[in-house]
Coordinates of C-alpha atoms (C1' of nucleotides) in Angstrom, one line a residue:
Chain A
X1 CA 4.6 -14.6 -56.2
X2 CA 4.9 -18.3 -54.4
X3 CA 3.6 -16.6 -51.3
X4 CA 0.5 -15.4 -52.8
X5 CA -0.2 -19.0 -54.3
X6 CA 0.5 -21.0 -50.8
X7 CA -1.5 -18.8 -49.2
X8 CA -4.1 -18.8 -51.6
X9 CA -4.6 -22.3 -51.7
X10 CA -4.7 -22.4 -47.8
X11 CA -7.7 -20.2 -48.0
X12 CA -9.4 -22.2 -50.6
X13 CA -8.8 -25.5 -49.0
X14 CA -10.4 -24.2 -45.8
X15 CA -13.9 -24.8 -46.7
X16 CA -15.4 -22.2 -44.1
X17 CA -14.1 -19.1 -45.4
X18 CA -14.6 -20.6 -48.8
X19 CA -18.2 -21.0 -48.5
X20 CA -18.9 -18.1 -47.1
X21 CA -17.3 -15.4 -49.2
X22 CA -17.0 -15.0 -52.7
X23 CA -14.0 -15.8 -54.4
X24 CA -13.1 -12.5 -55.9
X25 CA -13.0 -11.1 -52.4
X26 CA -10.8 -13.6 -51.1
X27 CA -8.1 -12.9 -53.7
X28 CA -8.3 -9.3 -53.2
X29 CA -7.8 -9.7 -49.7
X30 CA -4.9 -12.2 -50.1
X31 CA -3.3 -10.0 -52.8
X32 CA -3.9 -7.1 -50.4
X33 CA -2.3 -8.3 -47.3
X34 CA 0.9 -9.5 -49.5
X35 CA 1.2 -6.6 -51.1
X36 CA 0.9 -4.6 -47.9
X37 CA 3.9 -6.8 -46.2
X38 CA 6.2 -5.8 -49.2
X39 CA 5.2 -1.8 -48.9
X40 CA 5.0 -2.0 -45.1
X41 CA 2.2 -1.8 -43.4
X42 CA 0.5 0.6 -41.3
X43 CA -1.2 -0.5 -38.0
X44 CA -3.3 0.9 -35.7
X45 CA -2.8 0.2 -31.9
X46 CA -6.2 0.4 -30.3
X47 CA -5.4 0.8 -26.4
X48 CA -8.1 0.0 -24.0
X49 CA -6.8 -1.9 -20.9
X50 CA -3.2 -2.8 -21.7
X51 CA -2.2 0.4 -20.8
X52 CA 1.6 -0.6 -21.1
X53 CA 4.6 -1.1 -23.4
X54 CA 6.1 -4.5 -21.7
X55 CA 4.6 -7.5 -22.5
X56 CA 2.0 -6.2 -24.9
X57 CA 2.1 -8.5 -27.9
X58 CA -0.6 -6.5 -29.7
X59 CA 1.7 -3.5 -29.8
X60 CA 4.7 -5.8 -30.4
X61 CA 2.8 -7.2 -33.4
X62 CA 1.6 -3.5 -34.8
X63 CA 5.3 -2.4 -34.7
X64 CA 6.6 -5.8 -36.6
X65 CA 7.5 -4.5 -40.5
X66 CA 5.1 -1.4 -40.1
X67 CA 6.2 2.0 -41.5
X68 CA 3.8 3.6 -39.0
X69 CA 2.1 2.7 -36.1
X70 CA -0.8 5.0 -34.8
X71 CA -1.4 4.3 -31.2
X72 CA -4.9 5.3 -30.3
X73 CA -7.0 5.6 -27.3
X74 CA -10.2 6.9 -27.2
X75 CA -12.0 9.0 -24.8
X76 CA -15.7 7.9 -24.5
X77 CA -17.8 10.5 -22.8
X78 CA -20.2 7.7 -21.5
X79 CA -17.1 6.9 -19.0
X80 CA -15.9 10.4 -18.2
X81 CA -19.0 13.1 -18.1
X82 CA -19.7 13.9 -14.5
X83 CA -23.2 12.8 -13.2
X84 CA -24.7 15.9 -10.9
X85 CA -27.2 13.3 -9.5
X86 CA -24.4 10.6 -8.7
X87 CA -24.3 10.1 -4.8
X88 CA -20.5 11.4 -4.8
X89 CA -18.3 12.9 -7.7
X90 CA -17.7 11.1 -10.5
X91 CA -19.4 9.9 -13.7
X92 CA -22.4 7.8 -14.1
X93 CA -20.2 4.7 -14.0
X94 CA -16.8 6.1 -12.6
X95 CA -15.8 7.2 -9.5
X96 CA -13.5 10.4 -9.7
X97 CA -10.4 8.2 -8.3
X98 CA -10.8 5.8 -11.1
X99 CA -11.1 8.5 -14.0
X100 CA -7.9 9.9 -12.3
X101 CA -6.3 6.8 -12.4
X102 CA -7.1 6.5 -16.2
X103 CA -6.0 9.7 -16.9
X104 CA -2.4 9.4 -15.0
X105 CA -2.1 6.0 -16.9
X106 CA -2.7 7.6 -20.4
X107 CA -0.3 10.6 -19.5
X108 CA 2.4 7.8 -18.6
X109 CA 1.7 5.5 -21.6
X110 CA 1.9 9.2 -23.6
X111 CA 5.6 9.9 -21.7
X112 CA 6.6 6.4 -22.4
X113 CA 5.6 6.5 -26.2
X114 CA 7.5 9.5 -26.8
X115 CA 10.6 8.0 -25.2
X116 CA 10.6 5.9 -27.9
X117 CA 9.7 8.5 -30.8
X118 CA 6.1 8.1 -31.0
X119 CA 3.0 9.5 -28.8
X120 CA -0.6 8.3 -27.5
X121 CA -3.0 9.8 -29.9
X122 CA -6.4 10.7 -28.2
X123 CA -9.8 11.2 -29.7
X124 CA -13.2 11.5 -28.3
X125 CA -16.3 9.6 -28.7
X126 CA -17.5 6.6 -29.0
X127 CA -14.9 4.2 -30.0
X128 CA -17.4 1.6 -32.1
X129 CA -18.1 4.9 -34.9
X130 CA -14.3 6.3 -34.1
X131 CA -12.4 3.3 -34.8
X132 CA -13.8 2.3 -38.2
X133 CA -13.0 5.9 -39.4
X134 CA -9.9 5.8 -38.5
X135 CA -9.0 2.8 -40.5
X136 CA -10.4 4.8 -43.6
X137 CA -8.5 8.2 -42.5
X138 CA -5.3 6.4 -42.4
X139 CA -5.4 3.8 -44.7
X140 CA -4.5 1.1 -42.0
X141 CA -3.8 -2.0 -43.1
X142 CA -3.6 -4.1 -39.5
X143 CA -5.5 -3.3 -35.8
X144 CA -4.3 -4.5 -33.0
X145 CA -5.7 -4.5 -29.8
X146 CA -5.8 -6.6 -26.7
X147 CA -8.4 -9.6 -26.3
X148 CA -11.2 -8.5 -24.0
X149 CA -13.6 -11.2 -22.2
X150 CA -16.1 -8.8 -20.7
X151 CA -19.5 -8.8 -22.8
X152 CA -19.5 -5.1 -23.2
X153 CA -16.1 -5.4 -24.9
X154 CA -17.0 -8.5 -26.9
X155 CA -19.9 -6.9 -28.6
X156 CA -18.2 -4.1 -29.0
X157 CA -15.1 -5.6 -30.9
X158 CA -17.3 -8.4 -32.7
X159 CA -18.8 -5.2 -34.4
X160 CA -15.5 -3.5 -35.0
X161 CA -13.7 -6.3 -36.0
X162 CA -16.7 -7.1 -38.8
X163 CA -16.0 -3.8 -39.9
X164 CA -12.0 -4.2 -40.2
X165 CA -12.2 -7.3 -41.6
X166 CA -15.0 -6.1 -44.7
X167 CA -12.5 -3.3 -45.5
X168 CA -9.6 -5.5 -45.7
X169 CA -7.6 -4.4 -42.6
X170 CA -6.3 -7.6 -40.8
X171 CA -7.4 -7.3 -37.1
X172 CA -4.9 -9.3 -34.4
X173 CA -6.6 -9.2 -31.0
X174 CA -4.0 -11.5 -28.7
X175 CA -4.9 -12.8 -25.2
X176 CA -2.8 -11.0 -22.7
X177 CA -5.2 -9.5 -20.5
X178 CA -4.8 -12.9 -18.2
X179 CA -2.5 -15.7 -17.7
X180 CA -4.7 -18.4 -19.8
X181 CA -7.2 -17.8 -22.6
X182 CA -10.5 -18.4 -20.9
X183 CA -12.1 -20.3 -24.1
X184 CA -9.1 -22.7 -23.3
X185 CA -9.7 -23.7 -20.0
X186 CA -13.5 -23.9 -20.4
X187 CA -12.8 -26.6 -23.5
X188 CA -10.1 -28.4 -21.2
X189 CA -12.8 -28.6 -18.3
X190 CA -15.4 -30.3 -20.7
X191 CA -17.1 -27.2 -21.9
X192 CA -18.2 -25.4 -18.7
X193 CA -16.2 -23.0 -16.4
X194 CA -14.9 -24.9 -13.4
X195 CA -16.6 -24.1 -10.7
X196 CA -14.1 -24.7 -7.6
X197 CA -10.8 -23.2 -7.4
X198 CA -9.4 -26.9 -7.2
X199 CA -11.2 -27.8 -10.3
X200 CA -9.9 -24.8 -11.9
X201 CA -6.3 -25.4 -10.9
X202 CA -6.4 -28.8 -11.9
X203 CA -6.8 -28.1 -15.6
X204 CA -4.9 -24.7 -16.2
X205 CA -1.5 -25.7 -16.5
X206 CA 1.5 -23.3 -16.9
X207 CA 0.9 -19.8 -17.9
X208 CA 2.9 -18.4 -20.9
X209 CA 6.2 -16.3 -20.8
X210 CA 5.9 -12.3 -21.4
X211 CA 6.7 -11.3 -24.8
X212 CA 9.5 -8.7 -25.0
X213 CA 8.7 -5.2 -25.5
X214 CA 9.0 -3.4 -28.8
X215 CA 12.5 -2.4 -29.7
X216 CA 11.6 0.6 -31.8
X217 CA 7.9 1.9 -32.3
X218 CA 7.6 3.6 -35.8
X219 CA 5.7 6.8 -34.9
X220 CA 2.6 7.9 -36.8
X221 CA 2.8 9.9 -39.9
X222 CA 3.1 13.5 -39.5
X223 CA -0.1 14.0 -41.6
X224 CA -3.2 12.9 -39.6
X225 CA -5.5 14.1 -42.3
X226 CA -7.7 16.2 -40.6
X227 CA -8.1 14.0 -37.4
X228 CA -8.7 15.9 -34.5
X229 CA -6.3 14.9 -31.5
X230 CA -7.1 15.9 -28.4
X231 CA -4.6 16.7 -25.3
X232 CA -4.7 14.3 -22.2
X233 CA -7.8 16.5 -20.1
X234 CA -7.2 17.1 -16.7
X235 CA -10.2 16.4 -13.9
X236 CA -10.7 19.9 -14.1
X237 CA -11.2 19.9 -18.3
X238 CA -14.0 17.7 -17.6
X239 CA -16.0 19.7 -15.1
X240 CA -14.6 18.1 -11.8
X241 CA -14.4 20.9 -9.5
X242 CA -14.0 21.7 -5.9
X243 CA -12.8 18.2 -5.3
X244 CA -11.4 18.7 -1.5
X245 CA -12.1 15.3 -0.3
X246 CA -9.0 13.1 0.1
X247 CA -7.5 11.4 -3.0
X248 CA -6.9 7.9 -3.8
X249 CA -3.0 7.5 -2.9
X250 CA -2.5 5.3 -5.5
X251 CA -1.6 7.0 -9.1
X252 CA -1.7 5.7 -12.3
X253 CA 0.6 4.2 -15.0
X254 CA 3.0 1.8 -16.0
X255 CA 5.8 3.2 -14.5
X256 CA 4.2 3.7 -10.9
X257 CA 3.1 -0.4 -11.5
X258 CA 6.5 -1.3 -12.5
X259 CA 8.1 0.6 -9.4
X260 CA 5.2 -1.0 -7.4
X261 CA 6.1 -4.6 -8.3
X262 CA 9.6 -4.2 -7.8
X263 CA 9.1 -2.8 -4.5
X264 CA 6.5 -5.5 -3.3
X265 CA 9.1 -8.4 -4.7
X266 CA 11.7 -6.7 -2.9
X267 CA 10.7 -8.4 0.1
X268 CA 11.3 -11.7 -0.1
X269 CA 10.3 -13.1 3.0
X270 CA 6.9 -11.1 3.1
X271 CA 6.5 -12.5 -0.4
X272 CA 7.2 -16.3 0.8
X273 CA 5.2 -15.9 3.6
X274 CA 2.4 -14.2 2.4
X275 CA -1.1 -15.1 3.1
X276 CA -3.9 -13.4 2.1
X277 CA -6.6 -14.1 5.0
X278 CA -3.9 -13.4 7.3
X279 CA -3.7 -9.9 6.1
X280 CA -4.8 -6.8 8.4
X281 CA -7.5 -5.0 6.5
X282 CA -7.5 -1.9 8.9
X283 CA -4.2 -1.5 7.7
X284 CA -3.9 1.8 5.9
X285 CA -0.7 3.4 5.6
X286 CA 0.8 0.5 5.1
X287 CA -1.8 -2.0 3.3
X288 CA -1.2 -5.8 3.9
X289 CA -1.6 -6.3 0.2
X290 CA 0.6 -5.1 -2.6
X291 CA -2.5 -3.0 -4.1
X292 CA -1.4 -3.7 -7.5
X293 CA -4.8 -4.7 -8.4
X294 CA -5.7 -1.4 -10.0
X295 CA -2.4 -1.5 -12.3
X296 CA -3.8 -5.3 -13.7
X297 CA -7.2 -4.1 -14.1
X298 CA -5.8 -1.2 -16.6
X299 CA -3.3 -3.2 -17.8
X300 CA -0.5 -0.8 -16.6
X301 CA 1.1 -4.1 -15.5
X302 CA 1.1 -7.4 -17.0
X303 CA 0.1 -10.4 -14.6
X304 CA 2.2 -12.5 -17.1
X305 CA 5.2 -10.6 -15.8
X306 CA 3.8 -10.4 -12.2
X307 CA 3.4 -14.0 -12.8
X308 CA 7.1 -14.7 -14.1
X309 CA 9.0 -12.5 -11.3
X310 CA 7.1 -14.1 -8.6
X311 CA 8.2 -17.6 -9.8
X312 CA 11.7 -15.8 -9.6
X313 CA 11.4 -14.9 -6.0
X314 CA 9.9 -18.3 -4.9
X315 CA 12.8 -20.3 -6.6
X316 CA 15.3 -18.5 -4.7
X317 CA 13.4 -19.7 -1.4
X318 CA 13.0 -23.2 -0.1
X319 CA 9.7 -22.3 1.8
X320 CA 6.9 -20.5 0.5
X321 CA 3.3 -20.1 0.4
X322 CA 1.2 -21.9 -1.7
X323 CA -2.5 -21.0 -3.7
X324 CA -5.3 -20.2 -2.8
X325 CA -3.7 -18.0 0.1
X326 CA -0.3 -16.9 -2.1
X327 CA 0.6 -14.2 -4.1
X328 CA 0.4 -16.7 -7.2
X329 CA -2.9 -17.9 -5.8
X330 CA -4.2 -14.4 -5.7
X331 CA -3.2 -14.5 -9.7
X332 CA -4.8 -17.8 -10.2
X333 CA -8.2 -16.1 -8.3
X334 CA -8.3 -13.6 -11.0
X335 CA -8.1 -16.0 -13.9
X336 CA -10.6 -18.2 -12.1
X337 CA -13.2 -15.2 -12.0
X338 CA -12.6 -14.5 -15.5
X339 CA -13.1 -17.6 -16.6
X340 CA -16.4 -18.1 -15.0
X341 CA -17.3 -14.7 -15.7
X342 CA -16.6 -16.1 -19.6
X343 CA -18.2 -19.1 -19.2
X344 CA -21.6 -18.3 -17.6
X345 CA -24.7 -16.8 -19.0
X346 CA -25.8 -13.5 -17.2
X347 CA -22.8 -13.8 -14.8
X348 CA -23.6 -10.4 -13.6
X349 CA -27.2 -11.2 -12.6
X350 CA -28.9 -13.4 -10.7
X351 CA -31.9 -13.9 -12.7
X352 CA -31.0 -16.0 -15.6
X353 CA -27.7 -17.0 -13.9
X354 CA -27.6 -20.5 -14.2
X355 CA -24.7 -20.8 -11.0
X356 CA -26.7 -18.0 -8.8
X357 CA -28.8 -19.2 -5.9
X358 CA -32.1 -17.3 -6.2
X359 CA -32.5 -15.3 -3.1
X360 CA -35.7 -13.1 -2.4
X361 CA -33.6 -10.1 -1.3
X362 CA -34.6 -6.7 -0.6
X363 CA -34.5 -3.8 -2.9
X364 CA -34.2 -1.3 -0.2
X365 CA -33.2 2.0 -1.5
X366 CA -33.0 3.4 2.2
X367 CA -30.8 0.6 3.7
X368 CA -28.6 0.4 0.6
X369 CA -27.9 4.2 0.6
X370 CA -27.0 4.3 4.1
X371 CA -25.0 1.5 3.6
X372 CA -22.9 3.3 0.3
X373 CA -22.9 6.4 2.4
X374 CA -21.3 5.1 5.5
X375 CA -24.1 5.8 8.0
X376 CA -25.4 2.3 9.1
X377 CA -24.1 3.4 12.6
X378 CA -21.8 0.9 12.5
X379 CA -18.3 2.3 12.9
X380 CA -16.1 -0.7 11.2
X381 CA -18.6 -1.1 8.1
X382 CA -18.9 2.8 7.6
X383 CA -15.3 3.5 8.0
X384 CA -14.8 0.9 5.3
X385 CA -17.7 3.0 3.0
X386 CA -15.5 5.9 3.7
X387 CA -12.4 4.6 2.6
X388 CA -13.8 3.0 -0.5
X389 CA -15.2 6.8 -0.9
X390 CA -12.2 8.4 -0.7
X391 CA -9.7 6.4 -1.5
X392 CA -10.8 4.6 -4.3
X393 CA -9.9 1.4 -2.6
X394 CA -9.7 -0.9 0.6
X395 CA -8.7 -4.0 1.6
X396 CA -9.8 -7.6 0.6
X397 CA -11.1 -8.4 4.3
X398 CA -12.9 -5.1 4.3
X399 CA -14.7 -5.8 1.2
X400 CA -15.9 -9.0 2.2
X401 CA -16.8 -7.4 5.5
X402 CA -19.2 -4.4 3.6
X403 CA -20.3 -6.9 1.3
X404 CA -21.3 -9.5 3.9
X405 CA -22.9 -7.0 5.8
X406 CA -25.1 -5.6 2.9
X407 CA -26.1 -8.7 1.7
X408 CA -26.3 -12.3 3.9
X409 CA -25.0 -10.7 7.4
X410 CA -27.6 -7.6 8.1
X411 CA -29.4 -5.9 5.3
X412 CA -30.2 -8.8 2.9
X413 CA -30.2 -6.1 0.3
X414 CA -29.6 -7.5 -3.4
X415 CA -25.8 -8.0 -4.0
X416 CA -26.3 -6.5 -7.3
X417 CA -26.8 -3.4 -5.6
X418 CA -23.8 -3.5 -3.7
X419 CA -21.6 -4.7 -6.9
X420 CA -22.9 -1.5 -8.7
X421 CA -21.4 0.7 -6.0
X422 CA -18.3 -1.1 -5.7
X423 CA -17.9 -1.1 -9.7
X424 CA -18.0 2.6 -9.6
X425 CA -16.2 3.6 -6.8
X426 CA -13.1 0.9 -6.6
X427 CA -10.1 1.7 -8.9
X428 CA -9.5 -1.6 -9.5
X429 CA -13.2 -2.6 -10.1
X430 CA -12.8 -5.6 -12.9
X431 CA -16.4 -6.9 -14.1
X432 CA -15.5 -10.6 -14.0
X433 CA -13.8 -10.3 -10.1
X434 CA -16.2 -7.7 -8.7
X435 CA -19.2 -9.7 -10.0
X436 CA -17.7 -13.1 -8.9
X437 CA -16.9 -11.8 -5.5
X438 CA -20.0 -10.5 -4.6
X439 CA -21.7 -13.9 -6.0
X440 CA -19.1 -15.3 -3.6
X441 CA -20.2 -13.0 -0.3
X442 CA -23.6 -13.2 -0.8
X443 CA -23.4 -17.4 -0.8
X444 CA -24.9 -16.8 -4.2
X445 CA -22.5 -19.0 -6.0
X446 CA -19.1 -20.9 -5.3
X447 CA -19.3 -20.1 -1.7
X448 CA -22.3 -21.4 0.4
X449 CA -21.7 -21.5 4.4
X450 CA -23.7 -18.6 4.9
X451 CA -24.0 -19.1 8.5
X452 CA -20.3 -17.6 8.7
X453 CA -21.1 -14.2 9.0
X454 CA -18.2 -11.1 9.6
X455 CA -19.4 -9.3 13.0
X456 CA -19.2 -5.6 11.8
X457 CA -18.1 -5.3 15.8
X458 CA -16.0 -7.8 16.8
X459 CA -14.1 -8.5 13.4
X460 CA -12.0 -5.4 12.8
X461 CA -11.5 -5.1 17.1
X462 CA -9.1 -8.4 16.2
X463 CA -7.0 -6.2 14.4
X464 CA -7.2 -2.8 15.4
X465 CA -8.4 -2.8 19.1
X466 CA -7.8 0.6 19.3
X467 CA -9.7 1.8 16.3
X468 CA -7.2 3.9 14.7
X469 CA -8.6 3.0 11.0
X470 CA -12.2 4.2 12.3
X471 CA -11.0 7.3 13.8
X472 CA -8.9 8.1 10.6
X473 CA -12.0 7.7 8.2
X474 CA -14.8 8.8 10.6
X475 CA -12.9 11.6 12.7
X476 CA -16.7 12.3 13.9
X477 CA -15.6 9.2 16.3
X478 CA -11.9 10.6 17.3
X479 CA -12.2 11.4 20.4
X480 CA -14.7 8.3 21.3
X481 CA -12.7 6.1 24.2
X482 CA -11.7 2.9 22.6
X483 CA -13.5 0.3 24.4
X484 CA -16.6 1.9 22.8
X485 CA -15.4 2.8 19.3
X486 CA -17.2 -0.1 17.4
X487 CA -20.4 0.3 19.4
X488 CA -20.5 3.9 19.9
X489 CA -24.3 3.8 20.8
X490 CA -23.1 1.8 24.3
X491 CA -21.2 4.7 25.8
X492 CA -22.7 6.8 28.5
X493 CA -24.0 10.0 27.3
X494 CA -21.3 11.6 29.3
X495 CA -19.0 9.8 27.6
X496 CA -20.4 10.8 24.1
X497 CA -20.7 14.3 25.0
X498 CA -17.1 14.4 26.2
X499 CA -16.2 13.1 23.1
X500 CA -18.4 15.7 21.0
X501 CA -20.3 13.0 19.5
X502 CA -23.8 12.2 20.5
X503 CA -25.4 9.1 19.1
X504 CA -28.2 9.7 16.9
X505 CA -27.3 13.7 16.5
X506 CA -23.5 13.6 15.3
X507 CA -23.1 9.6 14.3
X508 CA -25.9 7.1 13.9
X509 CA -27.5 5.0 15.9
X510 CA -27.0 1.3 14.0
X511 CA -29.4 1.0 11.6
X512 CA -30.2 -2.8 12.9
X513 CA -29.2 -5.0 15.9
X514 CA -26.9 -7.3 14.2
X515 CA -27.6 -10.1 16.6
X516 CA -31.1 -9.9 15.4
X517 CA -30.6 -9.0 11.8
X518 CA -28.1 -11.6 11.4
X519 CA -30.3 -14.3 12.8
X520 CA -33.0 -13.3 10.6
X521 CA -31.0 -13.3 7.6
X522 CA -29.6 -16.9 7.9
X523 CA -33.5 -18.0 8.2
X524 CA -34.0 -16.0 5.4
X525 CA -31.1 -17.8 3.4
X526 CA -32.2 -20.9 5.1
X527 CA -35.3 -20.5 3.5
X528 CA -34.1 -19.6 0.0
X529 CA -31.8 -22.5 -0.1
X530 CA -34.6 -25.3 0.4
X531 CA -36.7 -23.5 -2.2
X532 CA -33.9 -24.0 -4.4
X533 CA -33.2 -27.5 -3.3
X534 CA -37.0 -28.5 -3.9
X535 CA -37.2 -26.8 -7.2
X536 CA -34.1 -28.7 -8.7
X537 CA -31.5 -25.9 -8.6
X538 CA -33.9 -23.8 -10.3
X539 CA -36.8 -22.3 -8.8
X540 CA -39.3 -20.2 -10.6
X541 CA -39.2 -16.5 -10.4
X542 CA -42.7 -17.0 -9.3
X543 CA -41.6 -19.4 -6.4
X544 CA -39.2 -16.6 -5.2
X545 CA -41.2 -13.8 -5.3
X546 CA -43.7 -15.8 -3.4
X547 CA -41.2 -16.8 -0.9
X548 CA -40.2 -12.9 -0.8
X549 CA -43.5 -12.2 0.2
X550 CA -43.9 -15.0 2.9
X551 CA -40.6 -14.0 4.5
X552 CA -41.7 -10.0 4.4
X553 CA -44.7 -11.3 6.3
X554 CA -42.5 -13.2 8.9
X555 CA -40.2 -10.2 9.4
X556 CA -41.8 -7.4 9.1
X557 CA -39.8 -4.0 8.7
X558 CA -41.0 -1.2 10.9
X559 CA -39.2 1.9 10.8
X560 CA -38.3 4.3 13.7
X561 CA -40.4 7.6 13.3
X562 CA -37.0 9.9 13.8
X563 CA -33.5 9.6 14.4
X564 CA -30.9 9.1 11.4
X565 CA -33.2 6.3 10.1
X566 CA -32.8 6.2 6.3
X567 CA -35.6 6.9 3.7
X568 CA -38.6 4.5 3.8
X569 CA -38.0 1.8 1.1
X570 CA -39.4 1.9 -2.6
X571 CA -41.4 -1.3 -3.2
X572 CA -39.4 -3.6 -5.3
X573 CA -39.6 -3.2 -8.7
X574 CA -40.6 -7.2 -9.5
X575 CA -43.2 -7.0 -6.9
X576 CA -45.4 -4.8 -9.6
X577 CA -45.8 -7.6 -11.7
X578 CA -47.5 -9.3 -9.1
X579 CA -51.2 -9.1 -8.5
X580 CA -52.1 -8.0 -4.9
X581 CA -51.9 -11.3 -3.4
X582 CA -50.9 -9.9 -0.1
X583 CA -50.8 -6.3 1.4
X584 CA -47.5 -5.2 2.8
X585 CA -49.3 -3.3 5.1
X586 CA -51.2 -5.8 6.8
X587 CA -49.7 -6.7 10.3
X588 CA -49.1 -10.5 10.4
X589 CA -51.1 -12.5 12.7
X590 CA -49.8 -13.5 16.2
X591 CA -47.8 -12.0 18.4
X592 CA -45.6 -9.0 17.2
X593 CA -41.8 -10.0 17.0
X594 CA -38.9 -7.7 17.8
X595 CA -38.5 -6.0 14.4
X596 CA -35.2 -5.8 12.5
X597 CA -34.6 -2.1 12.4
X598 CA -37.0 -0.8 15.6
X599 CA -34.0 -1.3 17.6
X600 CA -33.1 0.7 20.7
X601 CA -29.9 -0.1 21.8
X602 CA -29.0 0.3 25.4
X603 CA -27.5 3.6 26.1
X604 CA -25.1 2.4 28.5
X605 CA -23.3 -0.9 29.4
X606 CA -21.5 -0.5 32.6
X607 CA -18.0 -1.7 33.1
Chain B
dA1 C1' -27.2 -44.1 -4.3
dG2 C1' -25.5 -41.9 -0.1
dG3 C1' -21.8 -41.3 2.7
dT4 C1' -18.1 -38.8 3.5
dC5 C1' -14.5 -35.0 3.0
dC6 C1' -13.2 -30.4 1.8
dG7 C1' -13.8 -25.4 1.2
dT8 C1' -8.9 -18.8 0.4
dT9 C1' -10.4 -15.6 4.8
dG10 C1' -16.8 -16.7 11.4
dC11 C1' -17.2 -16.4 16.0
dC12 C1' -16.6 -17.6 20.3
dA13 C1' -15.0 -19.7 24.6
dA14 C1' -11.1 -22.3 26.7
dG15 C1' -6.6 -23.5 27.3
Chain C
dC1 C1' -0.4 -13.0 23.1
dC2 C1' -0.9 -17.7 20.7
dT3 C1' -4.2 -22.1 19.1
dT4 C1' -7.8 -25.3 19.5
dG5 C1' -12.1 -27.0 19.4
dG6 C1' -17.2 -26.5 19.5
dC7 C1' -20.9 -24.3 17.4
dA8 C1' -23.7 -25.2 13.3
dA9 C1' -24.3 -27.2 9.3
dC10 C1' -24.2 -25.2 3.2
dG11 C1' -22.9 -27.5 -1.6
dG12 C1' -20.0 -30.0 -4.8
dA13 C1' -16.7 -33.1 -5.6
dC14 C1' -15.2 -37.8 -5.1
dC15 C1' -15.8 -42.6 -4.3

DNA sequence: AGGTCCGTTGCCAAG
DNA sequence: CCTTGGCAACGGACC
C-alpha cells in the first residue's frame, strides 16, 4: 500500500503524465504494475537485432521476477521471400548470404535458450501486428526489446509502444546495440551530431560496462493459447533452391561470435599493432580484419563486451595503436555513424540531407549494373564485386575502392544506387554505417578531398602483385600472366589466346578509361562544389539539375556500338520534371572531345 | 575576417 | 623492400 501511494504521488506530480491522461487510467496502470510485481510478471522478450544472451539488458529485465518469459522473433516475409527479379539470389532487400546468417543466428539463439530450459518462439508475419496480438493472447505485463535507432525501427517501435502502453503493458527498451546513446551524444554536442571524428571523440566519454547474462530464464508457458509457432526455416523452405554459388564462409550466431572474439583477441600483438589503413584488402583466405562486423550488426556480439575485452588486451601492453586507426577506433567509428545517422534528417538520401553535398550524379542503369555484376572490365573492381555477391563480405578498403569507382572516381553514378547494392548483399550491412560510408566515399559528407581517387589498376597491385585475389574470384582470368592481370586488355592477342581469355569476348573491355574518367569526375566534382559554395552550402534542386545538363553537354556520353558495353542508360527520373530546355541528342558545339566510354585501349604494350 | 592546420586508409617518382 | 616529398588543393575547426 505504501509503495502504491508513492508511485501514485510520483505520477501525480510529474505534470506531463497527468495533463494528458485521465486520472482513472493512471490509477489503474499503477495498480496493475504493483499487482503484477507481487503476482510475478509475464514478459515478452522481442528479439530483432541483439540475437544473444550475453550483455542483453532487455532480456535480463524480462527475466527478473518473471513467472514466464516468452522469447520471440518475428520472421517478416518482406525480408525473407525470394525475389525472382533480383540480380542475385535473395529477397528484394537481402541477399541469400544475409538471410542465411540470420537463420543461423536464430538457430544458435534457440540452442542457447534451450540450454537454459527455454526456447525461441518463432512467428511469421509483420511484427507491427504480430507483437500487439501476442501481448493480449499471452496476457503479457512487460514488453522488452533493445532500442533501435534506424528510422524504420523507430516508427515501427513507436507504434507498438503506443499500443502496448494503451493496454497497460510496461515497455522496457534499453540502449545496448551501441556503446553510447546517440541521444546523449547529440545533446552533449549542443543539439547536433558531431561531423568530425575528433569532435565526436571529445564528447563521448567512457562507455558503460556490459551487464551479466541472466542466471536463469523462466520458460514460456506450455499453453500458448493457440498461437502458431513455426520451426526455423531452411533456405530451401523459404524457396531458395539450386544455390550453387560459393557461400559466405562466415556463419552466424552468438557462439560463433564469441569464438571469433576469443580468436581475434588471442593474438595480443596483432590487436595492439592493428592499424586499419594498413590492412591488405586482397587477403581473403585469412582476412586482414576481425570480421566481427556481421556479428555486431545482428547483435550476436555485444559491442560493449568487445570494447571491454579490447581494453583488457591493451592494459597488458605498454604500447598499442589508438583511434581512429586502432580496433577500438573501429568501434568508435561505428558509434560515430550511428550518431550521425540518428541526428541527421534524410541521412540515407542526397536530397533534403543537410550535410550532403548536392552533386549532379548520373542515373545510369547500364553503368550501375556493369559495376554491380562485376563486368566493368577492371579486374580488381570486378573481383571485389564478385566477392561481395558470393561471400556477402569484402575488406573495408575493397569497399572503398569499388564505392569510389562507382561514384566520384570513374562512373559518377549516384551513391544511393551503390548503397542499395551493398545494403542488399553485405552480411554486415548496417543502415547507419553503410550510408555514412557511402556519403564519405562519394565525398558528399565527412570527407571532401575528392582529388584522392583510388586507381582500379595500381591500388590492389601494391598488395597482390600476382593477382591471386583476382584469379580466385574471376577464374576466367586464372591463366592470364600476372603482368597483365590488372589490365588484361593490354595483353597481346597471342597471350590472351594462350590464357583462354579474349578480352571483349570472354572478359569485358574496360567500360571507361580510368585516366580520362577520373579527370572528368574531378571536373564534375569541382563544379558541383563550386555551385554549393556559391549557394551558401544549399543549392536549389533546379540549380543542381541545371549543372547536370551543363556537364552532360560538356562531357557527352557516346556508347560503343558493340562488345560488352552495358545497356543504354535510362533518363534520370528527375529530368522528367524539367521541361525540354536542352536536348540530350544535341552534339555540343566545338570540336568533338575524346569520350568517356568510347575508349578502345591499345592492344599491346611492348615490354 | 581570414589564415592556418588538419583530416582513419591517393598516386607517383625519387631516394 | 621501405619511407619521403611533390602533386593539387577540398571543407571544417580553431585561433
